[in-house]
Amino acid sequence: MQLSLRKSGKIKIYKYRGFKMNLANLLESGMLICFGFSWPINVVKAYRARTAKSTSLAFIFLIITGYVAGILAKLNNHQYNYVLAVYFLNLVIVLTNVLVYFRNRALDKKREEAFMGSVNTKKENKVVYAHEEQIIFADDAKKEAASRAANIALLGGTYDKEISAKAINDEYELEVGLVNSSTFALSLKNAKEYFKKYMSQLDSEGIILHLGEEDKDLFKTNPKEFDNLYLSLISTIRMANKKCSLALVSLDNPKNDALIAEMNRHIEGIASSEQADFVNLESATLWNPKATKASSDFARSMGLNTKKPIFDVAKIVYSYAAQNLSSDAGRMNIAG
């Protein structure tokens, strides 16, 4: 070990140059470890997220450039020590983030293609997109999903499928993007699998559920199973997105059918127990969508959050439907 000696009277002062060098290396390693510690956590979070939407590739490459510059500086000064090893370790971990990013991008693309479907037929200049389970999306749904984030998704059956999310977004200039993910003859028996396959990765802020029309026979014979299936669907949605808000929509009951009335009481009870909004369609024809939007916008601008935005959106959706769709629109003896 090198040292220098300086005499001052009878006092000798020793300076350990080797110790100072080791301390500098230790401090530099500590800095690298502190900066690099977040990257393994980031890798795990990005891998579990399965989406590249919130990841900046440019930022990752900027970090990589910094580590490469540090490694070249060490090599240029012939400093082959454990500090150089820490540089390489951090670089490898950050490069892992790049691999996860491109994997997540591929998953995003795959989900988008699955959600949109493949081209099935072309008739009268209108392209129809179909899946093997008769899940059909028209071209306006494709354009809507591509141009807007699925902030709020509508999940219902055949009648709901006829609701144009694009027309609602354009006419009422919603601050949230509405996407209609409804499909033919959707029942509670297959809604959970449909959600997991086509909607679980949309990361919606809210989902409007309009289900039950296809489950009348089930409710008549086994109302408990009806409740359990509805609760299971809600649980699946919240497992996929804990922050997702829900609005449960009642079944239309213009003839005051006793069975439907009882089903609506169950749906309202489920909404209450699951802290979800309940939207009663009995008043849909009386709602004024423009007034609803204006009042809710004003309330939120004043800092008043007396109603959740998803409740307002649901009212706008079904008041629009009541004014623009006939009660038999798209039903063909099946509705959801």
mmCIF file with all atom_site columns, C-alpha atoms in Angstrom, residues 144-296:
data_model
loop_
_atom_site.group_PDB
_atom_site.id
_atom_site.type_symbol
_atom_site.label_atom_id
_atom_site.label_alt_id
_atom_site.label_comp_id
_atom_site.label_asym_id
_atom_site.label_entity_id
_atom_site.label_seq_id
_atom_site.pdbx_PDB_ins_code
_atom_site.Cartn_x
_atom_site.Cartn_y
_atom_site.Cartn_z
_atom_site.occupancy
_atom_site.B_iso_or_equiv
_atom_site.pdbx_formal_charge
_atom_site.auth_seq_id
_atom_site.auth_comp_id
_atom_site.auth_asym_id
_atom_site.auth_atom_id
_atom_site.pdbx_PDB_model_num
ATOM 1   C CA . GLU A 1 144 ? -63.411 4.218   -32.825 1.00 0.00 ? 144 GLU A CA 1
ATOM 2   C CA . ALA A 1 145 ? -61.222 1.778   -30.938 1.00 0.00 ? 145 ALA A CA 1
ATOM 3   C CA . ALA A 1 146 ? -58.196 2.768   -32.998 1.00 0.00 ? 146 ALA A CA 1
ATOM 4   C CA . SER A 1 147 ? -58.663 6.500   -32.516 1.00 0.00 ? 147 SER A CA 1
ATOM 5   C CA . ARG A 1 148 ? -59.709 6.629   -28.854 1.00 0.00 ? 148 ARG A CA 1
ATOM 6   C CA . ALA A 1 149 ? -58.577 5.049   -25.624 1.00 0.00 ? 149 ALA A CA 1
ATOM 7   C CA . ALA A 1 150 ? -61.173 2.698   -24.174 1.00 0.00 ? 150 ALA A CA 1
ATOM 8   C CA . ASN A 1 151 ? -61.793 4.923   -21.159 1.00 0.00 ? 151 ASN A CA 1
ATOM 9   C CA . ILE A 1 152 ? -65.338 3.595   -20.764 1.00 0.00 ? 152 ILE A CA 1
ATOM 10  C CA . ALA A 1 153 ? -66.519 0.399   -22.426 1.00 0.00 ? 153 ALA A CA 1
ATOM 11  C CA . LEU A 1 154 ? -70.096 -0.712  -23.021 1.00 0.00 ? 154 LEU A CA 1
ATOM 12  C CA . LEU A 1 155 ? -70.661 -4.438  -22.543 1.00 0.00 ? 155 LEU A CA 1
ATOM 13  C CA . GLY A 1 156 ? -74.080 -5.696  -23.526 1.00 0.00 ? 156 GLY A CA 1
ATOM 14  C CA . GLY A 1 157 ? -75.927 -7.823  -26.036 1.00 0.00 ? 157 GLY A CA 1
ATOM 15  C CA . THR A 1 158 ? -77.598 -7.478  -29.405 1.00 0.00 ? 158 THR A CA 1
ATOM 16  C CA . TYR A 1 159 ? -79.606 -4.338  -28.658 1.00 0.00 ? 159 TYR A CA 1
ATOM 17  C CA . ASP A 1 160 ? -76.573 -2.598  -27.119 1.00 0.00 ? 160 ASP A CA 1
ATOM 18  C CA . LYS A 1 161 ? -74.465 -3.559  -30.124 1.00 0.00 ? 161 LYS A CA 1
ATOM 19  C CA . GLU A 1 162 ? -76.627 -1.255  -32.258 1.00 0.00 ? 162 GLU A CA 1
ATOM 20  C CA . ILE A 1 163 ? -75.606 1.780   -30.169 1.00 0.00 ? 163 ILE A CA 1
ATOM 21  C CA . SER A 1 164 ? -73.056 3.847   -32.081 1.00 0.00 ? 164 SER A CA 1
ATOM 22  C CA . ALA A 1 165 ? -70.225 4.832   -29.771 1.00 0.00 ? 165 ALA A CA 1
ATOM 23  C CA . LYS A 1 166 ? -68.773 6.993   -32.536 1.00 0.00 ? 166 LYS A CA 1
ATOM 24  C CA . ALA A 1 167 ? -71.997 8.996   -32.901 1.00 0.00 ? 167 ALA A CA 1
ATOM 25  C CA . ILE A 1 168 ? -72.197 9.537   -29.141 1.00 0.00 ? 168 ILE A CA 1
ATOM 26  C CA . ASN A 1 169 ? -68.541 10.568  -28.863 1.00 0.00 ? 169 ASN A CA 1
ATOM 27  C CA . ASP A 1 170 ? -68.899 12.980  -31.783 1.00 0.00 ? 170 ASP A CA 1
ATOM 28  C CA . GLU A 1 171 ? -72.274 14.467  -30.851 1.00 0.00 ? 171 GLU A CA 1
ATOM 29  C CA . TYR A 1 172 ? -71.713 14.947  -27.127 1.00 0.00 ? 172 TYR A CA 1
ATOM 30  C CA . GLU A 1 173 ? -67.917 15.484  -27.190 1.00 0.00 ? 173 GLU A CA 1
ATOM 31  C CA . LEU A 1 174 ? -67.366 13.247  -24.193 1.00 0.00 ? 174 LEU A CA 1
ATOM 32  C CA . GLU A 1 175 ? -64.175 13.863  -22.266 1.00 0.00 ? 175 GLU A CA 1
ATOM 33  C CA . VAL A 1 176 ? -63.861 10.093  -21.979 1.00 0.00 ? 176 VAL A CA 1
ATOM 34  C CA . GLY A 1 177 ? -63.638 7.793   -24.988 1.00 0.00 ? 177 GLY A CA 1
ATOM 35  C CA . LEU A 1 178 ? -66.600 5.422   -25.250 1.00 0.00 ? 178 LEU A CA 1
ATOM 36  C CA . VAL A 1 179 ? -66.056 2.053   -26.941 1.00 0.00 ? 179 VAL A CA 1
ATOM 37  C CA . ASN A 1 180 ? -68.929 -0.341  -27.607 1.00 0.00 ? 180 ASN A CA 1
ATOM 38  C CA . SER A 1 181 ? -67.740 -3.906  -26.945 1.00 0.00 ? 181 SER A CA 1
ATOM 39  C CA . SER A 1 182 ? -71.208 -5.472  -27.004 1.00 0.00 ? 182 SER A CA 1
ATOM 40  C CA . THR A 1 183 ? -71.890 -8.636  -28.989 1.00 0.00 ? 183 THR A CA 1
ATOM 41  C CA . PHE A 1 184 ? -74.745 -10.853 -30.131 1.00 0.00 ? 184 PHE A CA 1
ATOM 42  C CA . ALA A 1 185 ? -76.748 -12.817 -27.571 1.00 0.00 ? 185 ALA A CA 1
ATOM 43  C CA . LEU A 1 186 ? -74.358 -12.188 -24.697 1.00 0.00 ? 186 LEU A CA 1
ATOM 44  C CA . SER A 1 187 ? -75.506 -13.896 -21.511 1.00 0.00 ? 187 SER A CA 1
ATOM 45  C CA . LEU A 1 188 ? -74.091 -14.084 -18.019 1.00 0.00 ? 188 LEU A CA 1
ATOM 46  C CA . LYS A 1 189 ? -73.050 -17.658 -18.750 1.00 0.00 ? 189 LYS A CA 1
ATOM 47  C CA . ASN A 1 190 ? -70.514 -16.596 -21.375 1.00 0.00 ? 190 ASN A CA 1
ATOM 48  C CA . ALA A 1 191 ? -69.883 -12.954 -20.423 1.00 0.00 ? 191 ALA A CA 1
ATOM 49  C CA . LYS A 1 192 ? -66.923 -13.745 -18.166 1.00 0.00 ? 192 LYS A CA 1
ATOM 50  C CA . GLU A 1 193 ? -65.050 -15.696 -20.829 1.00 0.00 ? 193 GLU A CA 1
ATOM 51  C CA . TYR A 1 194 ? -65.884 -13.044 -23.413 1.00 0.00 ? 194 TYR A CA 1
ATOM 52  C CA . PHE A 1 195 ? -64.486 -10.325 -21.119 1.00 0.00 ? 195 PHE A CA 1
ATOM 53  C CA . LYS A 1 196 ? -61.298 -12.274 -20.392 1.00 0.00 ? 196 LYS A CA 1
ATOM 54  C CA . LYS A 1 197 ? -60.691 -12.955 -24.068 1.00 0.00 ? 197 LYS A CA 1
ATOM 55  C CA . TYR A 1 198 ? -61.559 -9.614  -25.638 1.00 0.00 ? 198 TYR A CA 1
ATOM 56  C CA . MET A 1 199 ? -61.727 -6.915  -22.976 1.00 0.00 ? 199 MET A CA 1
ATOM 57  C CA . SER A 1 200 ? -59.416 -7.691  -20.045 1.00 0.00 ? 200 SER A CA 1
ATOM 58  C CA . GLN A 1 201 ? -56.462 -5.850  -21.621 1.00 0.00 ? 201 GLN A CA 1
ATOM 59  C CA . LEU A 1 202 ? -58.361 -2.678  -22.573 1.00 0.00 ? 202 LEU A CA 1
ATOM 60  C CA . ASP A 1 203 ? -57.581 -1.147  -19.177 1.00 0.00 ? 203 ASP A CA 1
ATOM 61  C CA . SER A 1 204 ? -60.889 0.719   -19.144 1.00 0.00 ? 204 SER A CA 1
ATOM 62  C CA . GLU A 1 205 ? -61.574 3.312   -16.456 1.00 0.00 ? 205 GLU A CA 1
ATOM 63  C CA . GLY A 1 206 ? -65.185 2.168   -16.376 1.00 0.00 ? 206 GLY A CA 1
ATOM 64  C CA . ILE A 1 207 ? -67.474 -0.504  -17.814 1.00 0.00 ? 207 ILE A CA 1
ATOM 65  C CA . ILE A 1 208 ? -71.228 -0.214  -18.361 1.00 0.00 ? 208 ILE A CA 1
ATOM 66  C CA . LEU A 1 209 ? -72.875 -3.630  -17.985 1.00 0.00 ? 209 LEU A CA 1
ATOM 67  C CA . HIS A 1 210 ? -76.255 -4.298  -19.587 1.00 0.00 ? 210 HIS A CA 1
ATOM 68  C CA . LEU A 1 211 ? -76.860 -8.022  -19.171 1.00 0.00 ? 211 LEU A CA 1
ATOM 69  C CA . GLY A 1 212 ? -79.689 -10.335 -18.260 1.00 0.00 ? 212 GLY A CA 1
ATOM 70  C CA . GLU A 1 213 ? -82.074 -10.415 -21.232 1.00 0.00 ? 213 GLU A CA 1
ATOM 71  C CA . GLU A 1 214 ? -80.626 -13.759 -22.312 1.00 0.00 ? 214 GLU A CA 1
ATOM 72  C CA . ASP A 1 215 ? -80.842 -15.095 -18.746 1.00 0.00 ? 215 ASP A CA 1
ATOM 73  C CA . LYS A 1 216 ? -84.576 -14.923 -18.072 1.00 0.00 ? 216 LYS A CA 1
ATOM 74  C CA . ASP A 1 217 ? -85.019 -18.697 -18.096 1.00 0.00 ? 217 ASP A CA 1
ATOM 75  C CA . LEU A 1 218 ? -82.058 -19.096 -15.758 1.00 0.00 ? 218 LEU A CA 1
ATOM 76  C CA . PHE A 1 219 ? -83.438 -16.504 -13.351 1.00 0.00 ? 219 PHE A CA 1
ATOM 77  C CA . LYS A 1 220 ? -86.887 -18.112 -13.409 1.00 0.00 ? 220 LYS A CA 1
ATOM 78  C CA . THR A 1 221 ? -85.464 -21.495 -12.338 1.00 0.00 ? 221 THR A CA 1
ATOM 79  C CA . ASN A 1 222 ? -82.399 -20.469 -10.327 1.00 0.00 ? 222 ASN A CA 1
ATOM 80  C CA . PRO A 1 223 ? -82.137 -16.794 -9.290  1.00 0.00 ? 223 PRO A CA 1
ATOM 81  C CA . LYS A 1 224 ? -79.230 -17.596 -6.971  1.00 0.00 ? 224 LYS A CA 1
ATOM 82  C CA . GLU A 1 225 ? -77.121 -18.815 -9.888  1.00 0.00 ? 225 GLU A CA 1
ATOM 83  C CA . PHE A 1 226 ? -78.053 -15.641 -11.786 1.00 0.00 ? 226 PHE A CA 1
ATOM 84  C CA . ASP A 1 227 ? -76.692 -13.572 -8.892  1.00 0.00 ? 227 ASP A CA 1
ATOM 85  C CA . ASN A 1 228 ? -73.545 -15.709 -8.613  1.00 0.00 ? 228 ASN A CA 1
ATOM 86  C CA . LEU A 1 229 ? -72.770 -15.412 -12.319 1.00 0.00 ? 229 LEU A CA 1
ATOM 87  C CA . TYR A 1 230 ? -73.198 -11.625 -12.190 1.00 0.00 ? 230 TYR A CA 1
ATOM 88  C CA . LEU A 1 231 ? -70.981 -11.373 -9.093  1.00 0.00 ? 231 LEU A CA 1
ATOM 89  C CA . SER A 1 232 ? -68.377 -13.637 -10.687 1.00 0.00 ? 232 SER A CA 1
ATOM 90  C CA . LEU A 1 233 ? -68.247 -11.398 -13.766 1.00 0.00 ? 233 LEU A CA 1
ATOM 91  C CA . ILE A 1 234 ? -67.769 -8.299  -11.593 1.00 0.00 ? 234 ILE A CA 1
ATOM 92  C CA . SER A 1 235 ? -65.026 -10.062 -9.629  1.00 0.00 ? 235 SER A CA 1
ATOM 93  C CA . THR A 1 236 ? -63.251 -10.993 -12.878 1.00 0.00 ? 236 THR A CA 1
ATOM 94  C CA . ILE A 1 237 ? -63.420 -7.398  -14.119 1.00 0.00 ? 237 ILE A CA 1
ATOM 95  C CA . ARG A 1 238 ? -61.983 -6.037  -10.889 1.00 0.00 ? 238 ARG A CA 1
ATOM 96  C CA . MET A 1 239 ? -59.227 -8.627  -10.813 1.00 0.00 ? 239 MET A CA 1
ATOM 97  C CA . ALA A 1 240 ? -58.168 -7.384  -14.258 1.00 0.00 ? 240 ALA A CA 1
ATOM 98  C CA . ASN A 1 241 ? -58.471 -3.721  -13.251 1.00 0.00 ? 241 ASN A CA 1
ATOM 99  C CA . LYS A 1 242 ? -58.919 -2.864  -9.579  1.00 0.00 ? 242 LYS A CA 1
ATOM 100 C CA . LYS A 1 243 ? -59.616 0.808   -10.335 1.00 0.00 ? 243 LYS A CA 1
ATOM 101 C CA . CYS A 1 244 ? -62.330 0.132   -12.904 1.00 0.00 ? 244 CYS A CA 1
ATOM 102 C CA . SER A 1 245 ? -65.691 1.681   -11.983 1.00 0.00 ? 245 SER A CA 1
ATOM 103 C CA . LEU A 1 246 ? -68.898 -0.113  -12.928 1.00 0.00 ? 246 LEU A CA 1
ATOM 104 C CA . ALA A 1 247 ? -72.440 0.828   -13.846 1.00 0.00 ? 247 ALA A CA 1
ATOM 105 C CA . LEU A 1 248 ? -75.126 -1.875  -13.950 1.00 0.00 ? 248 LEU A CA 1
ATOM 106 C CA . VAL A 1 249 ? -78.061 -1.153  -16.249 1.00 0.00 ? 249 VAL A CA 1
ATOM 107 C CA . SER A 1 250 ? -81.550 -2.537  -15.629 1.00 0.00 ? 250 SER A CA 1
ATOM 108 C CA . LEU A 1 251 ? -83.511 -4.515  -18.179 1.00 0.00 ? 251 LEU A CA 1
ATOM 109 C CA . ASP A 1 252 ? -86.059 -2.626  -20.224 1.00 0.00 ? 252 ASP A CA 1
ATOM 110 C CA . ASN A 1 253 ? -89.543 -3.413  -18.906 1.00 0.00 ? 253 ASN A CA 1
ATOM 111 C CA . PRO A 1 254 ? -92.175 -1.420  -20.856 1.00 0.00 ? 254 PRO A CA 1
ATOM 112 C CA . LYS A 1 255 ? -94.929 -3.994  -20.126 1.00 0.00 ? 255 LYS A CA 1
ATOM 113 C CA . ASN A 1 256 ? -94.219 -4.167  -16.380 1.00 0.00 ? 256 ASN A CA 1
ATOM 114 C CA . ASP A 1 257 ? -93.417 -7.862  -16.544 1.00 0.00 ? 257 ASP A CA 1
ATOM 115 C CA . ALA A 1 258 ? -93.184 -9.294  -13.014 1.00 0.00 ? 258 ALA A CA 1
ATOM 116 C CA . LEU A 1 259 ? -90.178 -11.507 -13.843 1.00 0.00 ? 259 LEU A CA 1
ATOM 117 C CA . ILE A 1 260 ? -88.173 -8.636  -15.338 1.00 0.00 ? 260 ILE A CA 1
ATOM 118 C CA . ALA A 1 261 ? -89.116 -6.397  -12.415 1.00 0.00 ? 261 ALA A CA 1
ATOM 119 C CA . GLU A 1 262 ? -87.745 -9.012  -10.000 1.00 0.00 ? 262 GLU A CA 1
ATOM 120 C CA . MET A 1 263 ? -84.571 -9.392  -12.099 1.00 0.00 ? 263 MET A CA 1
ATOM 121 C CA . ASN A 1 264 ? -84.064 -5.622  -11.940 1.00 0.00 ? 264 ASN A CA 1
ATOM 122 C CA . ARG A 1 265 ? -84.397 -5.704  -8.158  1.00 0.00 ? 265 ARG A CA 1
ATOM 123 C CA . HIS A 1 266 ? -81.632 -8.323  -8.062  1.00 0.00 ? 266 HIS A CA 1
ATOM 124 C CA . ILE A 1 267 ? -79.421 -6.277  -10.408 1.00 0.00 ? 267 ILE A CA 1
ATOM 125 C CA . GLU A 1 268 ? -79.949 -3.195  -8.254  1.00 0.00 ? 268 GLU A CA 1
ATOM 126 C CA . GLY A 1 269 ? -79.078 -5.220  -5.155  1.00 0.00 ? 269 GLY A CA 1
ATOM 127 C CA . ILE A 1 270 ? -75.900 -6.506  -6.797  1.00 0.00 ? 270 ILE A CA 1
ATOM 128 C CA . ALA A 1 271 ? -74.940 -2.943  -7.774  1.00 0.00 ? 271 ALA A CA 1
ATOM 129 C CA . SER A 1 272 ? -75.456 -1.792  -4.191  1.00 0.00 ? 272 SER A CA 1
ATOM 130 C CA . SER A 1 273 ? -73.446 -4.653  -2.681  1.00 0.00 ? 273 SER A CA 1
ATOM 131 C CA . GLU A 1 274 ? -70.586 -4.169  -5.152  1.00 0.00 ? 274 GLU A CA 1
ATOM 132 C CA . GLN A 1 275 ? -70.522 -0.363  -4.817  1.00 0.00 ? 275 GLN A CA 1
ATOM 133 C CA . ALA A 1 276 ? -71.438 0.081   -8.468  1.00 0.00 ? 276 ALA A CA 1
ATOM 134 C CA . ASP A 1 277 ? -73.827 2.596   -10.023 1.00 0.00 ? 277 ASP A CA 1
ATOM 135 C CA . PHE A 1 278 ? -77.302 1.388   -10.931 1.00 0.00 ? 278 PHE A CA 1
ATOM 136 C CA . VAL A 1 279 ? -78.920 2.848   -14.041 1.00 0.00 ? 279 VAL A CA 1
ATOM 137 C CA . ASN A 1 280 ? -82.697 2.386   -14.211 1.00 0.00 ? 280 ASN A CA 1
ATOM 138 C CA . LEU A 1 281 ? -83.936 2.357   -17.806 1.00 0.00 ? 281 LEU A CA 1
ATOM 139 C CA . GLU A 1 282 ? -87.517 3.156   -16.749 1.00 0.00 ? 282 GLU A CA 1
ATOM 140 C CA . SER A 1 283 ? -86.645 6.857   -17.013 1.00 0.00 ? 283 SER A CA 1
ATOM 141 C CA . ALA A 1 284 ? -84.474 6.617   -20.152 1.00 0.00 ? 284 ALA A CA 1
ATOM 142 C CA . THR A 1 285 ? -87.014 8.338   -22.409 1.00 0.00 ? 285 THR A CA 1
ATOM 143 C CA . LEU A 1 286 ? -87.158 11.284  -20.015 1.00 0.00 ? 286 LEU A CA 1
ATOM 144 C CA . TRP A 1 287 ? -83.423 11.872  -19.874 1.00 0.00 ? 287 TRP A CA 1
ATOM 145 C CA . ASN A 1 288 ? -81.897 14.716  -21.832 1.00 0.00 ? 288 ASN A CA 1
ATOM 146 C CA . PRO A 1 289 ? -78.356 13.658  -22.792 1.00 0.00 ? 289 PRO A CA 1
ATOM 147 C CA . LYS A 1 290 ? -77.147 17.168  -23.605 1.00 0.00 ? 290 LYS A CA 1
ATOM 148 C CA . ALA A 1 291 ? -78.496 18.516  -20.297 1.00 0.00 ? 291 ALA A CA 1
ATOM 149 C CA . THR A 1 292 ? -76.936 15.583  -18.442 1.00 0.00 ? 292 THR A CA 1
ATOM 150 C CA . LYS A 1 293 ? -73.543 16.298  -19.961 1.00 0.00 ? 293 LYS A CA 1
ATOM 151 C CA . ALA A 1 294 ? -73.818 20.055  -19.371 1.00 0.00 ? 294 ALA A CA 1
ATOM 152 C CA . SER A 1 295 ? -74.801 19.679  -15.716 1.00 0.00 ? 295 SER A CA 1
ATOM 153 C CA . SER A 1 296 ? -72.182 17.050  -14.947 1.00 0.00 ? 296 SER A CA 1
#
